[in-house]
């Protein structure tokens, strides 16, 4: 009997598939395929995501929609909109803790993995000032997320920073940052 892993992804635009022609080619489909290959299992997945949503909006508007879902692992991608909204690390901490509690109440003992923060400092669509200010804020929120997740059982944060140099090495497209972003902000099919 082949095992099936049920994957539930929740979050903002990257999880919503912005920049990809379909969810199959976007973050969730790519992750499901990688899990299937690596673990030699089947995957079944669902996406609950909306472009522009902060952690507070995800908790308020998307988590209630997941009530009838089943999951073996939950992957959450947030942070960009909280940075663009200029949410403080204290507000972020409050909102992320509330989100974690809400998800854990619905999915008891299911591992929750937060993916790395968006690489705002590398977004070609933004000015150097926006890259610096919002990019630094998203890094602060990432540091906060690392501390928050360490306080919870079965909650993890993949904190590896995404950098243009790292992507160039991994994907072999050097000196062409625009190739990594479909619209200057959202991931392209390469990433």
PDB file of C-alpha atoms in Angstrom:
ATOM      1  CA  UNK A   1       0.000   0.000   0.000  1.00  0.00           C
ATOM      2  CA  UNK A   2       1.462   3.331  -1.023  1.00  0.00           C
ATOM      3  CA  UNK A   3       1.476   6.064   1.568  1.00  0.00           C
ATOM      4  CA  UNK A   4      -0.138   9.440   0.829  1.00  0.00           C
ATOM      5  CA  UNK A   5       0.925  12.637   2.554  1.00  0.00           C
ATOM      6  CA  UNK A   6      -1.742  15.342   2.837  1.00  0.00           C
ATOM      7  CA  UNK A   7      -0.152  18.770   2.429  1.00  0.00           C
ATOM      8  CA  UNK A   8      -1.949  21.973   3.356  1.00  0.00           C
ATOM      9  CA  UNK A   9      -0.369  25.297   2.363  1.00  0.00           C
ATOM     10  CA  UNK A  10      -1.510  28.616   3.778  1.00  0.00           C
ATOM     11  CA  UNK A  11      -0.364  32.182   3.203  1.00  0.00           C
ATOM     12  CA  UNK A  12       0.127  35.170   0.953  1.00  0.00           C
ATOM     13  CA  UNK A  13       0.879  35.626  -2.769  1.00  0.00           C
ATOM     14  CA  UNK A  14       3.710  33.110  -3.200  1.00  0.00           C
ATOM     15  CA  UNK A  15       1.544  30.373  -1.693  1.00  0.00           C
ATOM     16  CA  UNK A  16      -1.408  31.665  -3.756  1.00  0.00           C
ATOM     17  CA  UNK A  17       0.659  30.910  -6.863  1.00  0.00           C
ATOM     18  CA  UNK A  18       1.125  34.478  -8.095  1.00  0.00           C
ATOM     19  CA  UNK A  19       3.801  34.372 -10.781  1.00  0.00           C
ATOM     20  CA  UNK A  20       3.053  30.797 -11.865  1.00  0.00           C
ATOM     21  CA  UNK A  21       0.553  29.701 -14.534  1.00  0.00           C
ATOM     22  CA  UNK A  22      -1.058  27.200 -12.117  1.00  0.00           C
ATOM     23  CA  UNK A  23      -0.766  25.839  -8.583  1.00  0.00           C
ATOM     24  CA  UNK A  24       0.795  22.729 -10.125  1.00  0.00           C
ATOM     25  CA  UNK A  25       3.763  24.850 -11.272  1.00  0.00           C
ATOM     26  CA  UNK A  26       3.678  27.191  -8.269  1.00  0.00           C
ATOM     27  CA  UNK A  27       4.996  26.771  -4.746  1.00  0.00           C
ATOM     28  CA  UNK A  28       2.546  24.116  -3.534  1.00  0.00           C
ATOM     29  CA  UNK A  29       2.660  21.908  -6.615  1.00  0.00           C
ATOM     30  CA  UNK A  30       6.454  22.085  -6.720  1.00  0.00           C
ATOM     31  CA  UNK A  31       6.711  21.269  -3.001  1.00  0.00           C
ATOM     32  CA  UNK A  32       4.243  18.373  -3.332  1.00  0.00           C
ATOM     33  CA  UNK A  33       6.239  16.935  -6.239  1.00  0.00           C
ATOM     34  CA  UNK A  34       9.524  17.276  -4.320  1.00  0.00           C
ATOM     35  CA  UNK A  35       8.031  15.578  -1.236  1.00  0.00           C
ATOM     36  CA  UNK A  36       6.628  12.755  -3.372  1.00  0.00           C
ATOM     37  CA  UNK A  37       9.996  12.136  -5.020  1.00  0.00           C
ATOM     38  CA  UNK A  38      12.096  12.496  -1.862  1.00  0.00           C
ATOM     39  CA  UNK A  39       9.849  10.391   0.397  1.00  0.00           C
ATOM     40  CA  UNK A  40       8.549   7.998  -2.296  1.00  0.00           C
ATOM     41  CA  UNK A  41       4.925   8.763  -1.413  1.00  0.00           C
ATOM     42  CA  UNK A  42       1.836  10.127  -3.075  1.00  0.00           C
ATOM     43  CA  UNK A  43       0.819  13.657  -2.165  1.00  0.00           C
ATOM     44  CA  UNK A  44      -2.582  15.224  -1.907  1.00  0.00           C
ATOM     45  CA  UNK A  45      -2.622  18.982  -1.427  1.00  0.00           C
ATOM     46  CA  UNK A  46      -4.817  21.996  -0.796  1.00  0.00           C
ATOM     47  CA  UNK A  47      -4.014  25.700  -0.943  1.00  0.00           C
ATOM     48  CA  UNK A  48      -5.545  28.422   1.235  1.00  0.00           C
ATOM     49  CA  UNK A  49      -3.848  31.671   0.257  1.00  0.00           C
ATOM     50  CA  UNK A  50      -4.605  35.191  -0.866  1.00  0.00           C
ATOM     51  CA  UNK A  51      -2.352  37.833  -2.338  1.00  0.00           C
ATOM     52  CA  UNK A  52      -2.004  40.844  -0.039  1.00  0.00           C
ATOM     53  CA  UNK A  53      -2.912  39.020   3.166  1.00  0.00           C
ATOM     54  CA  UNK A  54      -1.049  39.624   6.427  1.00  0.00           C
ATOM     55  CA  UNK A  55      -0.795  37.057   9.239  1.00  0.00           C
ATOM     56  CA  UNK A  56      -3.826  38.631  10.943  1.00  0.00           C
ATOM     57  CA  UNK A  57      -5.962  38.412   7.773  1.00  0.00           C
ATOM     58  CA  UNK A  58      -4.895  34.818   7.168  1.00  0.00           C
ATOM     59  CA  UNK A  59      -5.991  33.884  10.697  1.00  0.00           C
ATOM     60  CA  UNK A  60      -9.260  35.769  10.398  1.00  0.00           C
ATOM     61  CA  UNK A  61     -10.295  34.907   6.832  1.00  0.00           C
ATOM     62  CA  UNK A  62      -8.469  31.795   5.635  1.00  0.00           C
ATOM     63  CA  UNK A  63      -8.050  29.543   8.666  1.00  0.00           C
ATOM     64  CA  UNK A  64     -11.847  29.165   9.129  1.00  0.00           C
ATOM     65  CA  UNK A  65     -11.982  27.812   5.537  1.00  0.00           C
ATOM     66  CA  UNK A  66      -9.601  24.960   6.450  1.00  0.00           C
ATOM     67  CA  UNK A  67     -11.941  23.391   9.038  1.00  0.00           C
ATOM     68  CA  UNK A  68     -13.041  20.481   6.834  1.00  0.00           C
ATOM     69  CA  UNK A  69      -9.503  19.785   5.590  1.00  0.00           C
ATOM     70  CA  UNK A  70      -7.173  17.020   6.677  1.00  0.00           C
ATOM     71  CA  UNK A  71      -3.406  17.412   6.808  1.00  0.00           C
ATOM     72  CA  UNK A  72      -0.239  15.543   7.687  1.00  0.00           C
ATOM     73  CA  UNK A  73       1.866  18.690   7.320  1.00  0.00           C
ATOM     74  CA  UNK A  74       0.991  22.373   7.130  1.00  0.00           C
ATOM     75  CA  UNK A  75       3.281  24.835   5.365  1.00  0.00           C
ATOM     76  CA  UNK A  76       2.771  28.563   5.910  1.00  0.00           C
ATOM     77  CA  UNK A  77       4.309  31.381   3.883  1.00  0.00           C
ATOM     78  CA  UNK A  78       3.908  34.897   5.259  1.00  0.00           C
ATOM     79  CA  UNK A  79       5.909  38.024   6.016  1.00  0.00           C
ATOM     80  CA  UNK A  80       6.006  40.150   2.877  1.00  0.00           C
ATOM     81  CA  UNK A  81       2.672  41.873   3.422  1.00  0.00           C
ATOM     82  CA  UNK A  82       3.331  42.322   7.135  1.00  0.00           C
ATOM     83  CA  UNK A  83       6.576  44.107   6.182  1.00  0.00           C
ATOM     84  CA  UNK A  84       4.884  46.242   3.509  1.00  0.00           C
ATOM     85  CA  UNK A  85       2.164  47.132   6.039  1.00  0.00           C
ATOM     86  CA  UNK A  86       5.011  48.198   8.386  1.00  0.00           C
ATOM     87  CA  UNK A  87       3.803  45.890  11.133  1.00  0.00           C
ATOM     88  CA  UNK A  88       6.159  46.025  14.095  1.00  0.00           C
ATOM     89  CA  UNK A  89       7.921  42.891  15.362  1.00  0.00           C
ATOM     90  CA  UNK A  90       5.648  43.070  18.453  1.00  0.00           C
ATOM     91  CA  UNK A  91       2.460  43.078  16.330  1.00  0.00           C
ATOM     92  CA  UNK A  92       3.915  40.313  14.133  1.00  0.00           C
ATOM     93  CA  UNK A  93       4.662  38.229  17.256  1.00  0.00           C
ATOM     94  CA  UNK A  94       1.081  38.694  18.513  1.00  0.00           C
ATOM     95  CA  UNK A  95      -0.435  37.871  15.096  1.00  0.00           C
ATOM     96  CA  UNK A  96       1.786  34.829  14.447  1.00  0.00           C
ATOM     97  CA  UNK A  97       1.149  33.409  17.921  1.00  0.00           C
ATOM     98  CA  UNK A  98      -2.607  33.844  17.407  1.00  0.00           C
ATOM     99  CA  UNK A  99      -2.346  32.168  13.990  1.00  0.00           C
ATOM    100  CA  UNK A 100      -0.366  29.234  15.406  1.00  0.00           C
ATOM    101  CA  UNK A 101      -2.900  28.736  18.226  1.00  0.00           C
ATOM    102  CA  UNK A 102      -5.790  28.806  15.750  1.00  0.00           C
ATOM    103  CA  UNK A 103      -4.137  26.284  13.414  1.00  0.00           C
ATOM    104  CA  UNK A 104      -3.137  23.988  16.304  1.00  0.00           C
ATOM    105  CA  UNK A 105      -6.713  24.002  17.608  1.00  0.00           C
ATOM    106  CA  UNK A 106      -7.941  22.665  14.251  1.00  0.00           C
ATOM    107  CA  UNK A 107      -4.990  20.383  13.449  1.00  0.00           C
ATOM    108  CA  UNK A 108      -3.797  18.864  16.720  1.00  0.00           C
ATOM    109  CA  UNK A 109      -0.203  17.592  16.601  1.00  0.00           C
ATOM    110  CA  UNK A 110       0.156  18.262  12.853  1.00  0.00           C
ATOM    111  CA  UNK A 111       3.598  19.762  12.153  1.00  0.00           C
ATOM    112  CA  UNK A 112       3.515  23.399  11.017  1.00  0.00           C
ATOM    113  CA  UNK A 113       6.425  24.673   8.932  1.00  0.00           C
ATOM    114  CA  UNK A 114       6.905  28.359   8.150  1.00  0.00           C
ATOM    115  CA  UNK A 115       8.913  28.890   4.971  1.00  0.00           C
ATOM    116  CA  UNK A 116      11.664  31.470   4.662  1.00  0.00           C
ATOM    117  CA  UNK A 117      10.857  35.146   4.437  1.00  0.00           C
ATOM    118  CA  UNK A 118      10.542  36.759   0.998  1.00  0.00           C
ATOM    119  CA  UNK A 119      13.824  38.162  -0.404  1.00  0.00           C
ATOM    120  CA  UNK A 120      12.628  41.759  -0.597  1.00  0.00           C
ATOM    121  CA  UNK A 121      16.213  43.066  -0.852  1.00  0.00           C
ATOM    122  CA  UNK A 122      16.490  41.221  -4.200  1.00  0.00           C
ATOM    123  CA  UNK A 123      13.177  42.323  -5.758  1.00  0.00           C
ATOM    124  CA  UNK A 124      14.055  44.103  -9.041  1.00  0.00           C
ATOM    125  CA  UNK A 125      10.771  46.073  -8.997  1.00  0.00           C
ATOM    126  CA  UNK A 126      11.744  48.166  -5.962  1.00  0.00           C
ATOM    127  CA  UNK A 127      13.947  51.183  -5.405  1.00  0.00           C
ATOM    128  CA  UNK A 128      17.107  50.860  -3.293  1.00  0.00           C
ATOM    129  CA  UNK A 129      15.369  52.704  -0.413  1.00  0.00           C
ATOM    130  CA  UNK A 130      12.408  50.292  -0.380  1.00  0.00           C
ATOM    131  CA  UNK A 131      14.740  47.299  -0.655  1.00  0.00           C
ATOM    132  CA  UNK A 132      16.742  48.563   2.322  1.00  0.00           C
ATOM    133  CA  UNK A 133      13.905  49.656   4.610  1.00  0.00           C
ATOM    134  CA  UNK A 134      11.299  46.966   3.890  1.00  0.00           C
ATOM    135  CA  UNK A 135      14.043  44.372   3.335  1.00  0.00           C
ATOM    136  CA  UNK A 136      15.505  45.067   6.775  1.00  0.00           C
ATOM    137  CA  UNK A 137      12.041  44.925   8.366  1.00  0.00           C
ATOM    138  CA  UNK A 138      11.272  41.551   6.774  1.00  0.00           C
ATOM    139  CA  UNK A 139      14.590  40.255   8.144  1.00  0.00           C
ATOM    140  CA  UNK A 140      13.612  41.475  11.633  1.00  0.00           C
ATOM    141  CA  UNK A 141      10.267  39.707  11.258  1.00  0.00           C
ATOM    142  CA  UNK A 142      12.159  36.566  10.211  1.00  0.00           C
ATOM    143  CA  UNK A 143      14.298  36.733  13.351  1.00  0.00           C
ATOM    144  CA  UNK A 144      11.137  37.155  15.405  1.00  0.00           C
ATOM    145  CA  UNK A 145       9.499  34.204  13.624  1.00  0.00           C
ATOM    146  CA  UNK A 146      12.480  32.019  14.473  1.00  0.00           C
ATOM    147  CA  UNK A 147      12.097  32.921  18.162  1.00  0.00           C
ATOM    148  CA  UNK A 148       8.314  32.430  18.075  1.00  0.00           C
ATOM    149  CA  UNK A 149       8.434  28.987  16.466  1.00  0.00           C
ATOM    150  CA  UNK A 150      11.003  27.754  18.985  1.00  0.00           C
ATOM    151  CA  UNK A 151       8.400  28.415  21.721  1.00  0.00           C
ATOM    152  CA  UNK A 152       5.877  25.994  20.159  1.00  0.00           C
ATOM    153  CA  UNK A 153       5.866  22.229  19.880  1.00  0.00           C
ATOM    154  CA  UNK A 154       5.661  20.838  16.323  1.00  0.00           C
ATOM    155  CA  UNK A 155       6.176  24.310  14.806  1.00  0.00           C
ATOM    156  CA  UNK A 156       9.254  24.993  12.692  1.00  0.00           C
ATOM    157  CA  UNK A 157      10.808  27.789  10.676  1.00  0.00           C
ATOM    158  CA  UNK A 158      13.020  27.277   7.639  1.00  0.00           C
ATOM    159  CA  UNK A 159      15.107  30.384   8.170  1.00  0.00           C
ATOM    160  CA  UNK A 160      17.642  30.102   5.348  1.00  0.00           C
ATOM    161  CA  UNK A 161      17.803  33.558   3.796  1.00  0.00           C
ATOM    162  CA  UNK A 162      17.043  33.675   0.106  1.00  0.00           C
ATOM    163  CA  UNK A 163      19.733  35.612  -1.735  1.00  0.00           C
ATOM    164  CA  UNK A 164      20.365  36.323  -5.391  1.00  0.00           C
ATOM    165  CA  UNK A 165      23.869  34.809  -5.121  1.00  0.00           C
ATOM    166  CA  UNK A 166      22.472  31.597  -3.622  1.00  0.00           C
ATOM    167  CA  UNK A 167      19.833  31.336  -6.343  1.00  0.00           C
ATOM    168  CA  UNK A 168      22.429  32.001  -9.052  1.00  0.00           C
ATOM    169  CA  UNK A 169      24.487  29.117  -7.726  1.00  0.00           C
ATOM    170  CA  UNK A 170      21.513  26.752  -7.334  1.00  0.00           C
ATOM    171  CA  UNK A 171      19.688  27.559 -10.577  1.00  0.00           C
ATOM    172  CA  UNK A 172      22.563  28.661 -12.816  1.00  0.00           C
ATOM    173  CA  UNK A 173      21.110  31.977 -14.019  1.00  0.00           C
ATOM    174  CA  UNK A 174      23.757  34.551 -13.125  1.00  0.00           C
ATOM    175  CA  UNK A 175      23.511  38.341 -13.375  1.00  0.00           C
ATOM    176  CA  UNK A 176      19.862  38.204 -14.441  1.00  0.00           C
ATOM    177  CA  UNK A 177      17.755  38.876 -11.341  1.00  0.00           C
ATOM    178  CA  UNK A 178      14.678  39.534 -13.495  1.00  0.00           C
ATOM    179  CA  UNK A 179      14.665  35.847 -14.501  1.00  0.00           C
ATOM    180  CA  UNK A 180      13.887  34.863 -10.896  1.00  0.00           C
ATOM    181  CA  UNK A 181      10.818  37.105 -10.623  1.00  0.00           C
ATOM    182  CA  UNK A 182       7.764  36.910 -12.884  1.00  0.00           C
ATOM    183  CA  UNK A 183       6.829  40.540 -12.293  1.00  0.00           C
ATOM    184  CA  UNK A 184       9.757  41.979 -10.350  1.00  0.00           C
ATOM    185  CA  UNK A 185       8.315  40.702  -7.050  1.00  0.00           C
ATOM    186  CA  UNK A 186       6.775  37.221  -7.314  1.00  0.00           C
ATOM    187  CA  UNK A 187       8.712  34.027  -8.093  1.00  0.00           C
ATOM    188  CA  UNK A 188       9.111  32.895 -11.683  1.00  0.00           C
ATOM    189  CA  UNK A 189       8.988  29.281 -12.800  1.00  0.00           C
ATOM    190  CA  UNK A 190      12.763  29.041 -12.203  1.00  0.00           C
ATOM    191  CA  UNK A 191      12.380  29.611  -8.469  1.00  0.00           C
TER     192      UNK A 191
END
